[in-house]
Every structure is written in C-alpha cells, then in structure tokens.
Amino acid sequence: MSKIFKYERRANYHETDQMGVIHHSNYLKYMEEARVFFMDSIGYGYKRMEELGVMSPVIGINLEYKKSVLFDDVVSVNLKIEEYNGIKLTISYEIVNVKTNEICVIATSKHCFIKDNNICSLKRSLPDFHNAFDAYYKEKENEA
Amino acid sequence: MSKIFKYERRANYHETDQMGVIHHSNYLKYMEEARVFFMDSIGYGYKRMEELGVMSPVIGINLEYKKSVLFDDVVSVNLKIEEYNGIKLTISYEIVNVKTNEICVIATSKHCFIKDNNICSLKRSLPDFHNAFDAYYKEKENEA
Amino acid sequence: MSKIFKYERRANYHETDQMGVIHHSNYLKYMEEARVFFMDSIGYGYKRMEELGVMSPVIGINLEYKKSVLFDDVVSVNLKIEEYNGIKLTISYEIVNVKTNEICVIATSKHCFIKDNNICSLKRSLPDFHNAFDAYYKEKENEA
Amino acid sequence: MSKIFKYERRANYHETDQMGVIHHSNYLKYMEEARVFFMDSIGYGYKRMEELGVMSPVIGINLEYKKSVLFDDVVSVNLKIEEYNGIKLTISYEIVNVKTNEICVIATSKHCFIKDNNICSLKRSLPDFHNAFDAYYKEKENEA
C-alpha cells in the first residue's frame, strides 16, 4: 500500500441532484480526476500514456457512500495504490470533506492496460511509466 | 432473488469518451433509470415516493466492466431485487448488448430509505410501496 | 424550413439539480439525441457518417429557457432543419412538455462537416447523406 | 461592461467524447463554475444566495464554438457582466486556452432572480448582493 496522494476539489452546482446533494455518479469523476493529477505528480501523465498508445480503462469499481457532499463543499480525494504488479492496478480512495474532516465516500477502482486493443503489460509496453508506478507503490510499503 | 425487469436504452453520443466507448460513470445513470422504470412497472413510482417524503439514496455500488458499450448500441439493463427487508434494498443488474447478447457490465446497488433526514423503515413509512417491493421480491423466489 | 421530426424522452433523475429541475446543460444532450434519432429516421445514421470519416460538430448553440422540466416529465424534442446548403446546417428545436403541451425550451444548433480535420462539403464527401438531408429540408418547403 | 474575472480550470477526461474533444455541453458547466467563483470573489456566494431564498436560473444561453478544447488543456473562463439592472443579468464569457492563448468558446448567459417561485428584484430581495453585483458591473464602466 502506497503513501497518500491528495487531490482537492470543490463540489459543483451542476453535480447536485434534487435530493440537494452531489449525485452519486459524480464521485467516479472525482476519482478519475484524482488519478490524472496523481499521474502528473509522478511525472508520467495519463495524456502522454494515451499518446504513446496505452489506455488504462476501469475494469471494476466499488463505492460506499457514507455521508453526502453538498454544493460548495471542498473535498479531498485521498488516493493510494493498493496493488500494482505491472499488469493490474488497484487504487483506493477516501473522499473527505475538508472542513468537517468526515469521510464521505470510500472507494476502489481496478484497472488494466490496453495496447492495440489487447491487454498488455505496462512493464513491457511503457517501462518508464511502470517504474514510476512501482516506485510510488513501494515507497511507503518499505517505510511502513 | 426476484424475477427480472428489463429496461432497454440506447447508448448516447454524449456518453462516449475519447477511448471511443461509453464512459464508465454513465452506467450508474443507466442503473438509476432502470430503477425508476422498474418502480413505475410495479405501480409505485419513485417520483411519488419522493413526493410522499421518502427518498432512497444509494449507499453502495459495485461494478464489474466486462465489455465496452459503444455509441448507438442498444443495451438491456436487466434488474433483479437481490435482497429486500423493508429497511435495506439490494438490486443487481446485468447490462447486456441486445445485438450481440454479451454481458457488458455486472453491478449491484444498495439503498436505504430516508424520511425527515433519518433512516426509516419503508414498511412503516409507506406500506403500499413496501408491499409492492416485497411482492416483486418474493414472486420468483417462490416460483424457483 | 423542413417538416417536424419528434423525439420523445423522459427526464431522468440524474439530470436534476438542487433547484429541483432538469439542469440547463442537459438540454444540449436532449437535442443531440434528437439529431441522432432524426438521422436514423431518414436512413442515414450519424454513427455511419462518422464511420465514413465525416463528423458534424456543433459550432453554435442558442437556447431560451421558458419553463422548467421536472424529473419524470415526458418531453418531445421537435426538430426542424432551418437551413441546409451542403456545407452548413442549422437545426431548430422546441422542447415541449407532452402532458401540459407547454414549450419549455426553444433552441437552435449550427453544424459544419469535418473530414480529415478540415471543413468539407457534405454534398461532395457523402452525396447520399447530402441528398437525404436536402430532401428532408425541401419537402415541407415545397409543400408550404 | 464590467472588468474581467478569470477562472482557470483543467479539461477533464470524463468531459471528452469520441471526437476526441471536450463535449460541447460541458462548456455550460465551465460557465456555471466561473459564475460561482466570481460570486465568491465579490464576497456574495451563490450558495448563500440560495440559502437566503433566492435562486438565479439561466434563462438564455448563446455559444459559439471556435476551437476545440482537449483533455488536459488548461482553460481560462474570462467572465464579464454585460448588463445588470437589479432584475436581469447578462454575463459574457471567453473560454481561452491558456497555453496557446486561442479563444475556444465565446458565450453569454442571461439570468433572472426567483424568490418563492416568482421573479423578483435582487435589489429589493437581497440589497447586499445587488450592491455587490452593481459595484462590480459599474467599476470598469466608469474607468473606461
């Protein structure tokens, strides 16, 4: 389990629904944004990954909704790499209300890597990206 | 486990992303639409439930993405009540490509019921709705 | 000005916002869906157009919001071709609440055609699609 | 015409469509976010306005799409108050690619104010908000 990457983000009006809270589908978007900013932070952006021919689709999602997020709330999406082996990637998230410190959503996403429409090993296809993921993944593991 | 309710729906252009497939967050919307049509089909619509003061938020989601859905594909969202006890509701879904018959997404959603900002028993708060859910839930169970 | 093509569609829960109405950005999606179903209705679907290498992006939008649409309302998106000359296309829309017959949104969208990243003439690039648009456009004009 | 308020924002992956660009409906969301941040910047936030019982729905939108925005592009939404008289509000926007300095979208939105389901005068309903809008609106006008 890696160290934590934090992505802060405000909840937008257009994300609310008539229950008066952020519609539950939007947290998948918050998580995706956090992944993009995380990859930038380790120097290997998702945009460049796709330009180099590798995509990383979501193959599984798990979400537990603990507490509503409201319009204008600032949340921190706290991301960790749970598992990474060069072929599959599991990321966990806690979406926390920055003001109240309450955990609103707990989630995981699973990903594979695709090149030329086939599942590929990131380790072989893009060793630089692999090394960056792997280093981040192992950093805290060793420290713990 | 109840019998199956089927909701057919076309995949829209505005739901695609630059991978050329339906963005993974949209399936939560397909599932919600299926729930709304399902409740209409048993004569107790979700709109009326909210007008009567009861909301049914999503408290958990699980999704496995098996196969991409593309723009213009027609999918059937096949919904079943997995568990229902008057207080909690678990619904399962298979999202199937109508043309190829392939299962694209397998999912479950968990729900509670809320009245006046508190968790409530649907059985007590809206007995008619409860009975309709319960009858649907038990119908196939007995038949199987 | 062409005859009218009607696309019926229910307003979804996930499209509401905390004002309790359909969020104003969603009407652009309703309009896009109407265009897709319209093109199917004349036998030249948008999906096939893109497969043949031609895209038809939106270059302008105008919207007047007259009346809110609520969750569960059924609306009819009434589409007409206002102008078409093989290069530019202007479509108008009335989004009508089917139950009350009230006009909720009046809109127009303008489109061009793109092939190999350049503006193209649909007339030259895809004459069959051009003829179908042109025939629909002129049909009512002559009748009027 | 007021001075300019700038809101910077990155284009998200989930906002792309299969043309490989930001879907045209998302700019309405960028504009709404800019309005929210603008109102915060003048000390009278939109959230508080709604808490005080006044909503400001969109009654008209005009958009010209000049240039595509791509995933990962940073855009600046440059907002100006074009007209404000206490009852109606017209805002203009230029959405500019920060890196290339190209104008991607030119837009305006028109708004009214609603209290207890009726159109109201912001000047009478919320004089503090009115004064803040009015001061911002007139500031540059006088300077020019």
XYZ file of C-alpha atoms in Angstrom:
576
model
C 0.000 0.000 0.000
C 1.452 3.280 -1.140
C 1.561 6.657 0.538
C -1.352 9.025 0.001
C -1.794 11.477 -2.863
C -4.310 14.220 -2.141
C -6.404 15.988 -4.751
C -8.615 18.845 -3.568
C -11.701 19.831 -5.473
C -14.847 21.765 -4.969
C -18.280 20.226 -5.454
C -20.059 21.962 -8.306
C -23.657 23.076 -8.585
C -24.151 21.106 -11.812
C -23.216 17.954 -9.905
C -26.129 18.237 -7.461
C -29.455 16.479 -7.874
C -32.887 17.189 -6.477
C -32.044 15.466 -3.200
C -29.884 18.541 -2.686
C -26.619 16.567 -2.659
C -23.919 15.620 -5.144
C -25.362 12.898 -7.387
C -23.683 9.591 -6.620
C -22.396 9.086 -10.174
C -20.110 12.109 -9.909
C -17.704 10.502 -7.460
C -16.438 8.299 -10.300
C -15.451 11.553 -11.997
C -13.742 12.890 -8.877
C -11.773 9.633 -8.682
C -10.753 9.822 -12.334
C -9.593 13.412 -11.898
C -7.555 12.353 -8.865
C -5.862 9.618 -10.943
C -4.975 12.132 -13.652
C -3.463 14.579 -11.159
C -1.691 11.729 -9.397
C -0.044 10.569 -12.616
C 1.044 14.136 -13.331
C 2.537 14.302 -9.850
C 4.804 11.323 -10.524
C 5.885 12.802 -13.860
C 4.041 10.344 -16.102
C 0.785 11.912 -17.169
C -2.199 9.965 -18.423
C -2.450 12.109 -21.533
C 1.058 11.093 -22.553
C 0.279 7.438 -21.798
C -2.574 7.537 -24.301
C -0.409 9.386 -26.829
C 2.083 6.525 -26.509
C -0.698 4.089 -27.350
C -1.606 2.693 -23.954
C -5.005 3.174 -22.302
C -5.914 2.239 -18.757
C -9.644 1.503 -18.615
C -11.570 0.918 -15.426
C -12.494 -2.747 -15.021
C -14.093 -2.586 -11.601
C -15.462 -0.060 -9.142
C -16.552 -0.340 -5.549
C -18.139 2.565 -3.704
C -19.506 3.031 -0.210
C -21.387 6.245 0.369
C -21.011 7.339 3.987
C -22.048 10.964 4.020
C -23.452 13.390 1.460
C -21.290 16.013 -0.188
C -23.081 19.322 -0.771
C -22.646 22.031 -3.349
C -19.678 24.248 -2.491
C -18.100 21.731 -0.131
C -14.385 21.273 -0.669
C -13.385 17.631 -0.696
C -10.027 15.959 -0.705
C -9.768 12.789 -2.746
C -7.107 10.780 -0.928
C -5.688 8.199 -3.294
C -3.462 5.220 -2.607
C -2.149 2.437 -4.814
C -3.397 -0.717 -3.135
C -1.907 -3.194 -5.593
C 0.266 -2.948 -8.660
C 2.070 -5.702 -10.493
C 2.715 -4.247 -13.949
C -0.485 -5.722 -15.350
C -3.234 -4.847 -12.920
C -3.642 -1.764 -10.776
C -5.928 -1.303 -7.767
C -6.404 2.172 -6.369
C -8.255 3.107 -3.186
C -9.840 6.441 -2.384
C -11.221 8.263 0.587
C -13.234 11.330 -0.290
C -13.082 13.583 2.725
C -14.941 16.798 3.484
C -12.062 19.190 4.125
C -13.995 21.369 6.561
C -15.581 18.689 8.735
C -12.907 16.031 8.188
C -15.673 13.462 7.661
C -15.130 10.613 5.229
C -17.936 10.869 2.668
C -17.021 8.091 0.221
C -14.725 5.068 0.389
C -13.912 3.519 -2.954
C -11.620 1.344 -5.007
C -11.053 1.162 -8.746
C -9.367 -1.609 -10.689
C -7.586 -1.017 -13.962
C -5.794 -2.928 -16.668
C -3.672 -1.641 -19.533
C -4.619 -1.881 -23.206
C -2.426 -1.549 -26.290
C -3.673 -2.135 -29.844
C -6.969 -3.395 -28.386
C -5.256 -6.058 -26.290
C -4.445 -6.288 -22.620
C -0.773 -5.522 -22.192
C 1.881 -5.417 -19.506
C 2.700 -1.810 -18.655
C 6.075 -3.083 -17.546
C 6.868 -4.163 -21.104
C 4.890 -1.560 -23.059
C 5.949 1.544 -21.148
C 8.745 0.665 -18.704
C 9.154 4.298 -17.593
C 5.533 4.531 -16.563
C 5.805 1.142 -14.904
C 8.822 2.197 -12.887
C 7.104 5.375 -11.739
C 4.007 3.453 -10.597
C 6.124 0.785 -8.995
C 8.322 3.240 -7.131
C 5.295 5.086 -5.775
C 3.643 1.838 -4.820
C 6.667 0.516 -2.963
C 7.843 3.718 -1.329
C 5.557 3.636 1.679
C 5.422 -0.102 1.799
C 9.127 -0.134 2.666
C 8.812 2.787 5.026
C 5.990 1.207 6.988
C -33.938 -13.167 -5.714
C -36.733 -11.665 -7.769
C -37.653 -12.165 -11.384
C -36.007 -9.908 -13.959
C -37.190 -6.461 -15.056
C -35.728 -5.338 -18.382
C -35.122 -1.735 -19.380
C -33.881 -1.091 -22.909
C -31.945 2.008 -23.757
C -29.671 3.286 -26.419
C -26.135 4.469 -25.696
C -25.861 8.172 -26.472
C -23.083 10.067 -28.217
C -22.715 12.481 -25.288
C -21.943 9.482 -23.049
C -18.831 8.466 -25.020
C -15.310 9.483 -24.093
C -12.135 9.726 -26.132
C -11.457 5.999 -25.746
C -14.411 5.717 -28.159
C -16.621 3.903 -25.641
C -19.320 4.822 -23.124
C -17.599 6.469 -20.167
C -17.704 4.159 -17.161
C -19.550 6.667 -14.944
C -22.631 6.543 -17.161
C -23.627 3.024 -16.171
C -24.663 4.371 -12.762
C -27.129 6.527 -14.688
C -28.406 3.569 -16.718
C -28.951 1.684 -13.475
C -30.827 4.577 -11.902
C -33.058 4.889 -14.950
C -33.780 1.158 -14.762
C -34.816 1.536 -11.106
C -37.189 4.370 -11.981
C -38.832 2.383 -14.788
C -38.965 -0.692 -12.577
C -40.810 1.193 -9.841
C -43.257 2.530 -12.426
C -43.804 -1.030 -13.624
C -44.933 -2.154 -10.174
C -47.242 0.833 -9.852
C -45.247 2.712 -7.220
C -43.138 5.308 -8.962
C -40.052 6.881 -7.457
C -41.362 10.386 -8.121
C -44.398 9.706 -5.968
C -42.191 8.193 -3.261
C -40.265 11.457 -3.001
C -43.496 13.473 -3.074
C -44.620 11.406 -0.097
C -41.446 12.406 1.735
C -39.284 9.293 1.350
C -36.012 9.224 -0.575
C -33.998 6.149 -1.426
C -30.347 7.135 -1.735
C -27.617 4.837 -2.991
C -25.374 3.688 -0.147
C -23.155 1.298 -2.082
C -22.233 0.409 -5.645
C -20.279 -2.430 -7.138
C -19.454 -2.583 -10.841
C -17.544 -5.015 -12.997
C -16.865 -3.846 -16.526
C -16.723 -6.834 -18.874
C -17.100 -5.377 -22.335
C -17.332 -1.856 -23.762
C -20.626 -0.371 -24.878
C -20.341 1.814 -27.967
C -22.361 4.781 -29.196
C -25.615 3.638 -30.793
C -25.552 0.204 -29.151
C -28.851 -0.816 -27.630
C -28.445 -2.275 -24.164
C -30.868 -4.008 -21.875
C -30.443 -3.291 -18.186
C -31.672 -6.471 -16.515
C -32.596 -5.685 -12.928
C -33.347 -8.025 -10.053
C -34.072 -7.423 -6.389
C -31.413 -9.419 -4.596
C -32.449 -8.583 -1.063
C -35.225 -6.594 0.500
C -36.305 -6.477 4.118
C -38.243 -3.230 4.421
C -35.176 -1.281 5.503
C -32.424 -2.170 3.060
C -32.652 -2.954 -0.624
C -30.039 -4.617 -2.802
C -30.531 -4.603 -6.549
C -28.427 -6.430 -9.121
C -28.002 -5.540 -12.768
C -26.695 -7.092 -15.920
C -26.213 -4.637 -18.743
C -26.423 -6.659 -21.934
C -25.732 -5.641 -25.527
C -29.028 -6.515 -27.191
C -27.481 -7.277 -30.576
C -24.569 -9.451 -29.502
C -26.127 -10.757 -26.288
C -22.846 -10.076 -24.486
C -22.893 -9.028 -20.833
C -21.097 -5.688 -20.686
C -21.487 -4.734 -17.034
C -22.431 -6.646 -13.875
C -23.422 -4.473 -10.952
C -25.206 -4.164 -7.654
C -26.546 -1.147 -5.816
C -27.539 -0.900 -2.186
C -30.158 1.513 -0.919
C -31.725 2.664 2.303
C -34.791 4.818 2.849
C -34.745 8.302 4.337
C -37.582 10.342 5.828
C -37.106 13.739 7.524
C -33.336 13.249 7.214
C -33.406 9.968 9.124
C -33.173 6.374 8.013
C -36.652 4.900 8.065
C -38.427 1.615 7.504
C -40.260 1.680 4.189
C -42.572 -0.902 5.676
C -43.759 1.595 8.269
C -43.399 4.845 6.318
C -45.012 3.748 3.056
C -46.631 0.314 3.494
C -48.041 0.314 -0.061
C -44.606 0.791 -1.562
C -43.230 -1.818 0.807
C -45.825 -4.363 -0.204
C -45.159 -3.766 -3.897
C -41.398 -4.247 -3.419
C -41.931 -7.237 -1.221
C -44.364 -8.914 -3.605
C -41.974 -8.450 -6.517
C -39.070 -9.698 -4.454
C -40.873 -12.841 -3.337
C -42.652 -13.708 -6.548
C -39.833 -15.501 -8.301
C -38.308 -16.744 -5.104
C -41.374 -18.882 -4.573
C -41.566 -19.921 -8.178
C -37.929 -21.064 -8.331
C -37.831 25.094 -43.192
C -38.442 21.381 -43.030
C -41.284 19.391 -41.557
C -41.021 18.394 -37.912
C -39.310 15.286 -36.503
C -40.412 14.389 -32.994
C -38.269 12.595 -30.419
C -39.882 11.692 -27.116
C -37.850 11.232 -24.000
C -38.284 11.132 -20.305
C -36.423 13.484 -17.973
C -34.115 11.488 -15.727
C -33.427 11.858 -12.039
C -29.665 12.153 -12.631
C -30.376 15.197 -14.796
C -31.955 17.209 -11.983
C -30.105 19.729 -9.836
C -30.789 21.106 -6.407
C -33.240 23.672 -7.802
C -35.422 20.583 -8.288
C -35.462 20.914 -12.087
C -33.536 19.494 -15.028
C -30.154 21.219 -15.091
C -29.948 23.578 -18.053
C -26.894 21.866 -19.576
C -28.867 18.686 -20.220
C -31.000 20.154 -22.995
C -27.927 20.136 -25.243
C -27.917 16.371 -24.713
C -31.628 16.052 -25.491
C -31.018 17.979 -28.715
C -28.083 15.778 -29.694
C -30.148 12.647 -29.079
C -32.932 14.085 -31.249
C -30.435 14.684 -34.081
C -29.197 11.099 -33.851
C -32.731 9.677 -33.972
C -33.631 12.081 -36.780
C -30.692 10.907 -38.902
C -31.718 7.299 -38.280
C -35.252 8.167 -39.384
C -34.038 9.370 -42.785
C -31.905 6.251 -43.225
C -28.515 7.913 -42.800
C -27.388 7.428 -39.234
C -24.786 9.592 -37.513
C -22.791 6.548 -36.472
C -22.329 5.546 -40.100
C -21.414 9.108 -41.025
C -18.519 9.006 -38.550
C -17.511 5.525 -39.750
C -17.301 7.006 -43.247
C -14.916 9.644 -41.919
C -17.202 12.661 -41.599
C -18.022 14.349 -38.286
C -20.591 17.059 -37.743
C -19.537 19.161 -34.760
C -21.671 21.836 -33.161
C -20.383 25.314 -33.992
C -23.118 27.361 -32.351
C -25.950 26.986 -29.877
C -28.769 29.270 -28.870
C -31.154 28.387 -26.056
C -34.118 30.141 -24.480
C -35.427 28.551 -21.305
C -39.161 29.195 -20.987
C -40.344 26.675 -18.438
C -38.666 24.124 -16.197
C -38.732 20.419 -16.978
C -39.062 18.217 -13.922
C -37.910 14.676 -13.187
C -40.267 12.142 -14.763
C -41.778 14.632 -17.230
C -42.004 13.309 -20.755
C -40.811 15.834 -23.308
C -40.973 15.864 -27.051
C -37.988 17.379 -28.810
C -39.477 18.789 -32.011
C -36.712 19.240 -34.549
C -36.708 21.078 -37.869
C -33.980 21.787 -40.389
C -33.948 25.557 -40.652
C -31.164 25.863 -43.205
C -29.056 23.434 -45.162
C -26.806 24.112 -48.103
C -24.446 21.124 -48.175
C -21.850 22.898 -46.059
C -23.690 24.365 -43.091
C -26.691 23.034 -41.230
C -28.990 24.906 -38.858
C -31.463 22.941 -36.786
C -34.220 24.359 -34.588
C -35.841 22.657 -31.621
C -38.863 23.086 -29.444
C -38.772 21.005 -26.285
C -42.387 20.514 -25.270
C -43.845 19.007 -22.122
C -46.032 16.259 -23.560
C -48.575 16.379 -20.757
C -49.097 20.131 -20.473
C -48.216 20.989 -24.071
C -46.083 23.856 -22.816
C -42.947 24.832 -24.687
C -40.091 24.549 -22.191
C -37.046 25.317 -24.363
C -36.594 26.926 -27.771
C -33.208 26.326 -29.337
C -31.090 26.232 -32.469
C -27.837 24.462 -33.213
C -25.441 25.149 -36.060
C -23.182 22.498 -37.526
C -20.470 22.125 -40.109
C -18.942 18.964 -41.548
C -15.355 17.854 -40.973
C -13.275 15.329 -42.912
C -9.574 14.682 -42.234
C -9.600 17.616 -39.807
C -10.835 20.051 -42.453
C -14.215 21.587 -43.124
C -15.777 19.744 -46.024
C -18.844 19.858 -48.212
C -21.202 17.035 -47.263
C -22.504 17.235 -50.808
C -19.125 16.193 -52.145
C -17.906 13.977 -49.299
C -21.069 11.943 -48.742
C -23.595 12.667 -51.519
C -26.080 10.098 -50.181
C -26.214 11.786 -46.795
C -26.442 15.158 -48.509
C -29.376 14.065 -50.632
C -31.211 12.698 -47.607
C -30.726 15.963 -45.670
C -31.634 18.013 -48.700
C -34.771 16.029 -49.456
C -35.961 16.348 -45.868
C -35.153 20.027 -45.829
C -37.028 20.764 -49.058
C -40.008 18.504 -48.553
C -42.091 20.836 -46.435
C -40.675 23.937 -48.003
C -42.318 22.939 -51.265
C -45.479 21.862 -49.553
C -45.859 25.123 -47.679
C -19.464 46.224 -19.262
C -17.541 45.159 -16.192
C -13.913 44.266 -15.740
C -12.867 40.666 -16.283
C -12.946 37.856 -13.707
C -10.773 34.869 -14.633
C -11.435 31.291 -13.578
C -8.840 28.700 -14.544
C -9.764 25.079 -14.902
C -8.437 21.953 -16.458
C -10.404 19.965 -19.018
C -11.213 16.536 -17.621
C -11.067 13.152 -19.300
C -14.696 12.411 -18.406
C -15.697 15.515 -20.359
C -14.313 14.232 -23.672
C -16.374 12.467 -26.314
C -15.424 10.112 -29.103
C -14.487 13.025 -31.384
C -11.518 13.280 -29.001
C -12.515 16.739 -27.744
C -14.466 18.201 -24.813
C -18.157 17.561 -25.490
C -19.899 20.824 -26.306
C -22.405 20.533 -23.418
C -19.635 20.824 -20.834
C -18.910 24.481 -21.505
C -22.211 25.346 -19.816
C -20.739 23.699 -16.732
C -17.475 25.635 -17.029
C -19.503 28.843 -17.263
C -21.587 27.963 -14.208
C -18.443 27.188 -12.207
C -16.990 30.553 -13.252
C -20.148 32.315 -12.014
C -19.887 30.561 -8.651
C -16.231 31.501 -8.214
C -16.976 35.042 -9.391
C -19.703 35.483 -6.782
C -17.323 34.198 -4.110
C -14.739 36.708 -5.287
C -17.104 39.624 -4.645
C -17.991 38.253 -1.218
C -21.545 37.188 -2.012
C -21.511 33.496 -2.809
C -24.209 31.711 -4.767
C -24.666 29.118 -2.033
C -25.587 31.814 0.431
C -27.940 33.423 -2.073
C -29.897 30.166 -2.297
C -29.822 29.772 1.485
C -31.412 33.229 1.668
C -34.191 32.015 -0.622
C -33.153 33.494 -3.970
C -32.207 31.414 -6.995
C -30.743 32.711 -10.227
C -31.729 30.347 -13.030
C -30.370 30.557 -16.567
C -33.000 31.911 -18.962
C -30.898 32.090 -22.107
C -27.603 30.822 -23.476
C -25.636 31.666 -26.575
C -22.485 29.778 -27.525
C -20.073 29.998 -30.444
C -17.562 27.200 -30.647
C -14.350 28.464 -32.251
C -11.758 25.875 -31.384
C -11.789 22.507 -29.645
C -10.577 22.076 -26.094
C -8.728 18.808 -25.480
C -8.325 16.659 -22.391
C -5.670 18.112 -20.083
C -5.809 21.591 -21.635
C -5.977 24.374 -19.095
C -8.575 26.966 -19.980
C -9.366 30.331 -18.507
C -13.019 31.264 -18.388
C -12.978 35.056 -18.675
C -16.255 36.426 -17.357
C -17.725 39.893 -17.619
C -21.050 41.362 -16.540
C -22.504 42.748 -19.745
C -25.734 44.083 -18.297
C -27.233 44.258 -14.851
C -30.234 46.256 -13.681
C -31.280 44.515 -10.459
C -33.735 42.271 -12.267
C -31.887 40.795 -15.205
C -28.271 39.847 -15.528
C -26.307 39.169 -18.706
C -22.854 37.639 -18.423
C -20.350 37.129 -21.231
C -17.551 34.588 -21.348
C -14.456 33.908 -23.363
C -13.026 30.458 -22.798
C -9.352 30.713 -23.660
C -6.722 28.004 -23.980
C -4.103 29.218 -21.508
C -1.159 27.697 -23.391
C -1.993 28.793 -26.931
C -3.970 31.918 -25.986
C -6.625 30.925 -28.516
C -10.259 31.760 -27.839
C -12.121 28.435 -27.907
C -15.658 29.480 -26.965
C -17.487 32.803 -26.866
C -20.691 32.780 -24.876
C -23.316 34.729 -22.998
C -25.796 33.655 -20.351
C -28.898 35.510 -19.204
C -30.328 35.154 -15.731
C -33.252 36.321 -13.668
C -33.840 36.023 -9.936
C -36.529 33.883 -8.333
C -37.971 34.042 -4.824
C -40.902 31.907 -3.635
C -41.336 30.688 -7.206
C -41.751 34.220 -8.569
C -39.425 36.507 -10.453
C -38.052 39.055 -8.036
C -35.856 42.121 -7.975
C -32.498 41.275 -6.453
C -32.251 44.922 -5.499
C -35.253 44.549 -3.203
C -34.847 40.921 -2.136
C -31.142 40.953 -1.350
C -29.813 44.519 -1.457
C -26.320 43.457 -0.346
C -25.988 41.056 -3.245
C -27.417 43.688 -5.555
C -24.889 46.275 -4.451
C -22.006 43.860 -4.931
C -23.148 42.991 -8.460
C -23.816 46.610 -9.260
C -20.459 47.804 -7.971
C -18.625 45.183 -9.988
C -20.677 45.986 -13.051
C -20.034 49.728 -12.851
C -16.410 49.670 -11.794
C -14.853 49.300 -15.210
C -17.629 51.131 -16.940
C -16.538 54.278 -15.146
C -12.878 53.584 -15.665
C -13.223 53.099 -19.410
